[in-house]
Amino acid sequence: MATIVKTPSGTWKALIRKTGWPPTAKTFRTKRDAEDWSRRTEDEMVRGVYIQRGPAERMTVEVALTRYLREVTPTKRESTQVGERKKALALTQHLGKYSLAALSAEIVAQYRDTRLAGDDDAKGKPVPRSNNTVRLELALLSHLFTIAIKEWGIGLPFNPVSNIRRPAPGAGRNRRLTVTENKRLLAAVDSHSNPMFSWIVRGALETGMRLSEIAGLRLSQVDLQRRVIRLDQTKNSSPRTVPLTAAATQVFQNAVNNPIRPGETDLLFFGEPGKDGRRRPYMFDKAWTQAKVDAGLVNFRFHDLRHEAVSRFVEAGLSDQEVAAISGHKSMQMLKRYTHLRAEDLVEKLDRVRQ
């Protein structure tokens, strides 16, 4: 049976002590509210479905995100950590003042729609966010609730993010290099003063490796005798071995034989020493931007080199399984998002089929 007493401040405090459950208390403005809560809570305890909502009512989304970034995010790879901290800023701005208990599916859906419509910039003009951006923000929020319920012991009946529609994945990019653009791009990167820039771009075109995979390469990962590169850390956490074409082998041979390689690092593509004396991967953002200008490339990103390489593998006659083994795609659905065949390149094959 609950004990209900009036506090010196004029509110009513309900205290429930029941065998098998920790003492539970809550304060209300009226005695009737305290009695109603007591009856409802005792009934839930009898049925074994009671959830202590106090911590969820006291912990805000901002506090929960701060704890998540402190305890969970550091267990992930560095690139993911940077992305999660950025997503947490948007979530905190819009939802930070809500308690975990108060954050309903309706409020999360409103956040989704607001982000897709766009937040106002400094001039008051809305800047829409892409579907993928909002999907990743909602994924972080959903995992936050999962961790809070399963590991932090926060009493919540459900994850509100699981009850809303997620934005549809954005269409995969289909930007391909024309023959002329390819020649202009290679000429632009070859003319750069640092040959590592050219080796990285050519290596990406020949292997389909991600920028992070190429930038972090170590000498021990490159086996020129067997013509393969072993990737131990990848985006999907699945190690893979990338075979090298003759052109790729020559590119990485040049990189291995780099005459100015310092002895204190085993990075294949190395930058200048930092303030701590350590060398980190070679950064070429400015060189890439200038190379695109020199080559006259519009709407082209470094990651599009991976799209180009994967599409060329398919055009060369490799099977989906063979291409996936090289690129590291775990599903054929994702592989298709990266594969864009040029219709003009299929004309000759169609002629052969009809003969």
Coordinates of C-alpha atoms in Angstrom, one line a residue:
M1 CA 0.0 0.0 0.0
A2 CA 1.3 3.4 -0.9
T3 CA 2.0 6.1 1.7
I4 CA 0.9 9.6 0.7
V5 CA 2.0 12.6 2.7
K6 CA 1.8 16.3 2.3
T7 CA 5.1 18.1 2.0
P8 CA 6.0 21.4 3.7
S9 CA 5.8 23.1 0.2
G10 CA 2.2 22.0 -0.2
T11 CA 2.7 19.2 -2.7
W12 CA 1.9 15.6 -2.2
K13 CA 4.5 12.8 -2.1
A14 CA 3.6 9.2 -2.8
L15 CA 5.9 6.4 -1.6
I16 CA 5.5 2.8 -2.5
R17 CA 7.2 0.0 -0.7
K18 CA 6.5 -3.4 -2.2
T19 CA 8.4 -6.7 -1.8
G20 CA 10.5 -7.5 -4.8
W21 CA 10.7 -3.9 -5.9
P22 CA 12.9 -1.0 -4.9
P23 CA 11.2 1.8 -3.0
T24 CA 9.5 4.2 -5.5
A25 CA 8.5 7.8 -4.8
K26 CA 7.1 10.7 -6.8
T27 CA 5.7 14.1 -5.9
F28 CA 2.5 15.7 -7.3
R29 CA 0.6 18.9 -7.1
T30 CA -2.6 17.3 -5.9
K31 CA -3.4 14.4 -3.6
R32 CA -5.6 12.9 -6.3
D33 CA -2.8 12.7 -8.8
A34 CA -0.6 11.0 -6.2
E35 CA -3.4 8.5 -5.5
D36 CA -3.9 7.8 -9.2
W37 CA -0.2 7.3 -9.8
S38 CA 0.1 5.0 -6.7
R39 CA -2.8 2.7 -7.9
R40 CA -1.4 2.6 -11.4
T41 CA 2.1 1.8 -10.3
E42 CA 1.1 -0.8 -7.8
D43 CA -1.0 -2.5 -10.5
E44 CA 2.0 -2.6 -12.8
M45 CA 4.2 -4.1 -10.1
V46 CA 1.6 -6.8 -9.5
R47 CA 1.5 -7.6 -13.2
G48 CA 5.3 -7.5 -13.4
V49 CA 5.5 -4.8 -16.0
Y50 CA 6.5 -1.8 -13.9
I51 CA 9.3 0.4 -15.3
Q52 CA 11.0 3.0 -13.2
R53 CA 10.6 6.1 -15.2
G54 CA 12.3 8.5 -12.8
P55 CA 15.8 8.4 -14.4
A56 CA 14.3 8.7 -17.9
E57 CA 12.3 11.7 -16.7
R58 CA 15.3 13.4 -15.2
M59 CA 17.9 12.7 -17.9
T60 CA 17.7 15.0 -20.9
V61 CA 18.7 14.1 -24.4
E62 CA 21.6 16.5 -24.2
V63 CA 22.9 14.8 -21.0
A64 CA 22.4 11.4 -22.6
L65 CA 24.2 12.3 -25.7
T66 CA 27.1 13.7 -23.7
R67 CA 27.4 10.4 -21.9
Y68 CA 27.1 8.4 -25.1
L69 CA 29.9 10.5 -26.7
R70 CA 32.0 9.9 -23.6
E71 CA 31.4 6.2 -23.2
V72 CA 30.3 4.7 -26.5
T73 CA 31.7 6.8 -29.3
P74 CA 35.4 6.3 -28.3
T75 CA 34.9 2.5 -28.9
K76 CA 34.4 3.2 -32.6
R77 CA 36.8 4.1 -35.3
E78 CA 38.2 7.7 -35.5
S79 CA 36.2 8.7 -38.6
T80 CA 33.0 7.5 -37.0
Q81 CA 33.7 9.4 -33.9
V82 CA 34.1 12.7 -35.8
G83 CA 30.8 12.1 -37.6
E84 CA 28.9 11.2 -34.4
R85 CA 30.1 14.4 -32.6
K86 CA 28.8 16.4 -35.6
K87 CA 25.4 14.6 -35.6
A88 CA 25.1 15.1 -31.9
L89 CA 25.2 18.9 -32.3
A90 CA 22.1 18.9 -34.5
L91 CA 20.3 16.5 -32.2
T92 CA 21.2 18.6 -29.1
Q93 CA 20.1 21.8 -30.8
H94 CA 16.6 20.5 -31.6
L95 CA 15.9 17.9 -29.0
G96 CA 18.5 18.5 -26.2
K97 CA 16.0 20.0 -23.7
Y98 CA 13.6 17.0 -23.8
S99 CA 13.8 14.3 -21.2
L100 CA 14.2 10.8 -22.6
A101 CA 10.8 10.0 -21.2
A102 CA 9.2 12.9 -22.9
L103 CA 10.7 12.3 -26.3
S104 CA 7.8 10.7 -28.2
A105 CA 7.6 9.3 -31.7
E106 CA 5.7 12.3 -32.8
I107 CA 8.4 14.7 -31.6
V108 CA 11.1 12.6 -33.4
A109 CA 9.0 12.7 -36.6
Q110 CA 8.8 16.5 -36.3
Y111 CA 12.6 16.6 -36.0
R112 CA 12.9 14.5 -39.1
D113 CA 10.6 16.7 -41.1
T114 CA 12.3 19.9 -39.8
R115 CA 15.7 18.7 -40.8
L116 CA 14.6 17.6 -44.2
A117 CA 12.9 21.0 -44.8
G118 CA 16.1 22.7 -43.6
D119 CA 17.4 24.8 -40.7
D120 CA 17.7 28.5 -41.3
D121 CA 21.2 29.8 -42.0
A122 CA 22.6 33.1 -40.9
K123 CA 20.5 34.9 -43.5
G124 CA 17.3 33.2 -42.4
K125 CA 17.2 31.0 -45.5
P126 CA 16.4 27.3 -44.9
V127 CA 19.1 24.8 -45.8
P128 CA 17.6 21.4 -46.5
R129 CA 19.5 18.3 -45.3
S130 CA 19.8 15.2 -47.4
N131 CA 17.9 12.0 -46.7
N132 CA 21.1 10.2 -45.8
T133 CA 22.1 12.9 -43.3
V134 CA 18.8 12.7 -41.5
R135 CA 18.9 8.9 -41.6
L136 CA 22.3 8.8 -39.9
E137 CA 21.2 11.3 -37.3
L138 CA 18.1 9.2 -36.5
A139 CA 20.3 6.1 -36.4
L140 CA 22.5 7.8 -33.7
L141 CA 19.5 8.8 -31.7
S142 CA 18.0 5.3 -31.9
H143 CA 21.2 3.7 -30.7
L144 CA 21.4 6.2 -27.9
F145 CA 18.0 4.9 -26.7
T146 CA 19.1 1.3 -27.2
I147 CA 22.1 1.8 -25.0
A148 CA 20.1 3.8 -22.4
I149 CA 17.6 1.0 -22.1
K150 CA 19.9 -2.0 -22.2
E151 CA 23.1 -0.8 -20.5
W152 CA 22.3 2.3 -18.5
G153 CA 19.1 0.8 -16.9
I154 CA 17.0 3.8 -17.9
G155 CA 13.4 2.8 -17.6
L156 CA 11.7 3.4 -21.0
P157 CA 8.9 1.3 -22.4
F158 CA 10.1 1.6 -26.0
N159 CA 12.5 3.3 -28.4
P160 CA 10.6 6.2 -30.0
V161 CA 12.8 6.3 -33.1
S162 CA 11.8 2.7 -34.0
N163 CA 8.2 3.9 -34.4
I164 CA 8.7 6.4 -37.2
R165 CA 9.4 6.3 -40.9
R166 CA 13.0 6.8 -41.8
P167 CA 13.8 8.9 -44.9
A168 CA 14.3 6.8 -48.0
P169 CA 18.0 6.3 -48.9
G170 CA 19.2 8.9 -51.4
A171 CA 19.8 7.7 -55.0
G172 CA 23.3 6.5 -55.6
R173 CA 25.6 8.9 -57.6
N174 CA 26.0 8.0 -61.2
R175 CA 28.8 10.4 -62.1
R176 CA 31.2 8.8 -64.5
L177 CA 34.3 10.1 -66.2
T178 CA 34.2 10.6 -69.9
V179 CA 37.3 9.5 -71.9
T180 CA 38.3 13.2 -72.3
E181 CA 37.7 14.0 -68.6
N182 CA 39.8 11.0 -67.6
K183 CA 42.7 12.2 -69.7
R184 CA 42.5 15.8 -68.4
L185 CA 42.3 14.6 -64.8
L186 CA 45.3 12.3 -65.1
A187 CA 47.3 15.1 -66.8
A188 CA 46.3 17.5 -64.0
V189 CA 47.4 15.1 -61.1
D190 CA 50.6 14.1 -62.9
S191 CA 51.6 17.8 -63.1
H192 CA 51.4 18.3 -59.4
S193 CA 54.7 18.9 -57.6
N194 CA 54.2 16.0 -55.2
P195 CA 54.1 12.6 -57.1
M196 CA 52.2 11.0 -54.2
F197 CA 49.1 12.9 -55.3
S198 CA 49.2 11.3 -58.7
W199 CA 49.9 7.8 -57.3
I200 CA 46.9 8.1 -54.9
V201 CA 44.4 9.2 -57.7
R202 CA 45.7 6.6 -60.1
G203 CA 45.6 4.0 -57.4
A204 CA 42.0 4.8 -56.6
L205 CA 41.0 4.5 -60.3
E206 CA 42.8 1.2 -60.7
T207 CA 41.7 -0.5 -57.4
G208 CA 38.4 1.1 -56.3
M209 CA 39.8 1.5 -52.8
R210 CA 38.3 4.2 -50.5
L211 CA 40.2 7.3 -49.7
S212 CA 40.7 6.2 -46.1
E213 CA 42.0 2.8 -47.2
I214 CA 44.5 4.3 -49.5
A215 CA 45.6 7.1 -47.2
G216 CA 46.3 4.8 -44.3
L217 CA 48.3 2.2 -46.3
R218 CA 51.5 0.8 -44.7
L219 CA 54.4 -0.7 -46.6
S220 CA 53.7 -4.1 -45.0
Q221 CA 50.3 -4.2 -46.6
V222 CA 51.6 -3.9 -50.2
D223 CA 52.8 -7.2 -51.7
L224 CA 54.1 -6.4 -55.1
Q225 CA 55.4 -9.9 -55.8
R226 CA 51.9 -11.3 -55.4
R227 CA 50.3 -8.1 -56.8
V228 CA 47.9 -7.7 -53.9
I229 CA 47.2 -5.2 -51.1
R230 CA 45.9 -6.4 -47.8
L231 CA 43.4 -4.1 -46.1
D232 CA 42.9 -4.9 -42.4
Q233 CA 40.8 -2.0 -41.5
T234 CA 37.9 -1.2 -43.8
K235 CA 34.6 0.8 -43.6
N236 CA 32.5 -2.4 -43.0
S237 CA 35.2 -3.9 -40.7
S238 CA 35.7 -6.9 -43.0
P239 CA 39.4 -7.3 -44.0
R240 CA 39.9 -8.0 -47.7
T241 CA 42.7 -8.5 -50.2
V242 CA 42.7 -6.2 -53.3
P243 CA 44.3 -7.5 -56.5
L244 CA 46.4 -5.1 -58.5
T245 CA 46.2 -4.6 -62.3
A246 CA 49.5 -4.1 -64.1
A247 CA 49.0 -0.4 -64.1
A248 CA 48.2 -0.4 -60.3
T249 CA 51.2 -2.5 -59.6
Q250 CA 53.4 0.1 -61.3
V251 CA 51.7 2.9 -59.4
F252 CA 52.4 1.2 -56.0
Q253 CA 55.8 0.2 -57.1
N254 CA 56.6 3.9 -57.6
A255 CA 55.1 4.7 -54.2
V256 CA 57.2 2.0 -52.4
N257 CA 60.3 3.2 -54.2
N258 CA 59.7 6.8 -53.3
P259 CA 63.3 8.2 -52.9
I260 CA 62.3 10.8 -50.4
R261 CA 60.6 8.4 -48.0
P262 CA 61.8 9.2 -44.4
G263 CA 63.0 6.3 -42.3
E264 CA 60.8 7.0 -39.3
T265 CA 57.4 6.1 -40.9
D266 CA 56.1 3.1 -42.8
L267 CA 53.2 5.0 -44.3
L268 CA 53.0 4.6 -48.0
F269 CA 51.7 8.1 -48.5
F270 CA 53.1 10.3 -45.7
G271 CA 52.7 13.9 -44.7
E272 CA 55.0 16.4 -43.0
P273 CA 55.8 15.9 -39.3
G274 CA 53.2 17.4 -36.9
K275 CA 54.0 19.5 -33.8
D276 CA 54.4 16.2 -31.9
G277 CA 57.0 15.0 -34.5
R278 CA 54.7 12.3 -35.9
R279 CA 54.0 11.8 -39.5
R280 CA 50.4 11.2 -40.6
P281 CA 48.8 10.3 -43.9
Y282 CA 49.4 12.8 -46.8
M283 CA 46.6 15.3 -47.0
F284 CA 45.9 16.6 -50.5
D285 CA 42.5 18.4 -50.3
K286 CA 43.8 21.6 -51.9
A287 CA 45.6 19.7 -54.6
W288 CA 42.5 17.7 -55.4
T289 CA 40.4 20.9 -55.6
Q290 CA 42.9 22.5 -57.9
A291 CA 43.2 19.4 -60.1
K292 CA 39.4 19.4 -60.7
V293 CA 39.6 23.0 -61.7
D294 CA 42.5 22.4 -64.1
A295 CA 40.7 19.3 -65.6
G296 CA 37.4 21.2 -65.9
L297 CA 35.5 18.6 -63.8
V298 CA 32.1 19.7 -62.5
N299 CA 30.2 17.8 -59.8
F300 CA 32.9 15.3 -59.2
R301 CA 34.2 14.0 -55.9
F302 CA 37.1 11.9 -54.9
H303 CA 34.8 9.0 -53.9
D304 CA 33.5 9.0 -57.5
L305 CA 36.8 7.5 -58.5
R306 CA 35.6 4.4 -56.6
H307 CA 32.3 4.4 -58.5
E308 CA 34.3 4.7 -61.7
A309 CA 36.7 1.8 -60.8
V310 CA 33.8 -0.5 -59.8
S311 CA 31.9 0.2 -63.0
R312 CA 35.0 -0.5 -65.1
F313 CA 35.4 -3.8 -63.3
V314 CA 31.9 -4.8 -64.4
E315 CA 32.5 -3.5 -67.9
A316 CA 35.6 -5.6 -68.1
G317 CA 33.5 -8.7 -67.6
L318 CA 34.1 -9.5 -63.9
S319 CA 31.1 -11.2 -62.2
D320 CA 29.3 -9.5 -59.3
Q321 CA 30.9 -11.8 -56.8
E322 CA 34.4 -11.0 -58.2
V323 CA 33.7 -7.2 -58.1
A324 CA 32.4 -7.4 -54.6
A325 CA 35.5 -9.3 -53.5
I326 CA 37.6 -6.5 -54.8
S327 CA 35.5 -3.5 -53.7
G328 CA 34.4 -5.0 -50.3
H329 CA 30.7 -4.6 -50.8
K330 CA 28.8 -7.0 -48.6
S331 CA 25.5 -6.9 -50.5
M332 CA 24.7 -6.9 -54.2
Q333 CA 22.2 -4.1 -53.5
M334 CA 25.1 -1.8 -52.3
L335 CA 27.3 -3.0 -55.2
K336 CA 24.6 -1.9 -57.7
R337 CA 24.5 1.6 -56.2
Y338 CA 28.2 1.8 -57.1
T339 CA 27.9 0.3 -60.5
H340 CA 26.9 2.6 -63.4
L341 CA 27.5 1.2 -66.9
R342 CA 27.7 3.5 -69.9
A343 CA 25.2 2.6 -72.5
E344 CA 27.7 3.3 -75.3
D345 CA 30.0 0.8 -73.8
L346 CA 27.4 -1.9 -74.0
V347 CA 26.6 -1.4 -77.7
E348 CA 29.4 -3.8 -78.9
K349 CA 28.4 -6.5 -76.5
L350 CA 24.7 -6.3 -77.7
D351 CA 25.9 -6.6 -81.3
R352 CA 27.8 -9.8 -80.4
V353 CA 24.8 -11.2 -78.6
R354 CA 22.6 -10.7 -81.7
Q355 CA 25.0 -12.3 -84.1

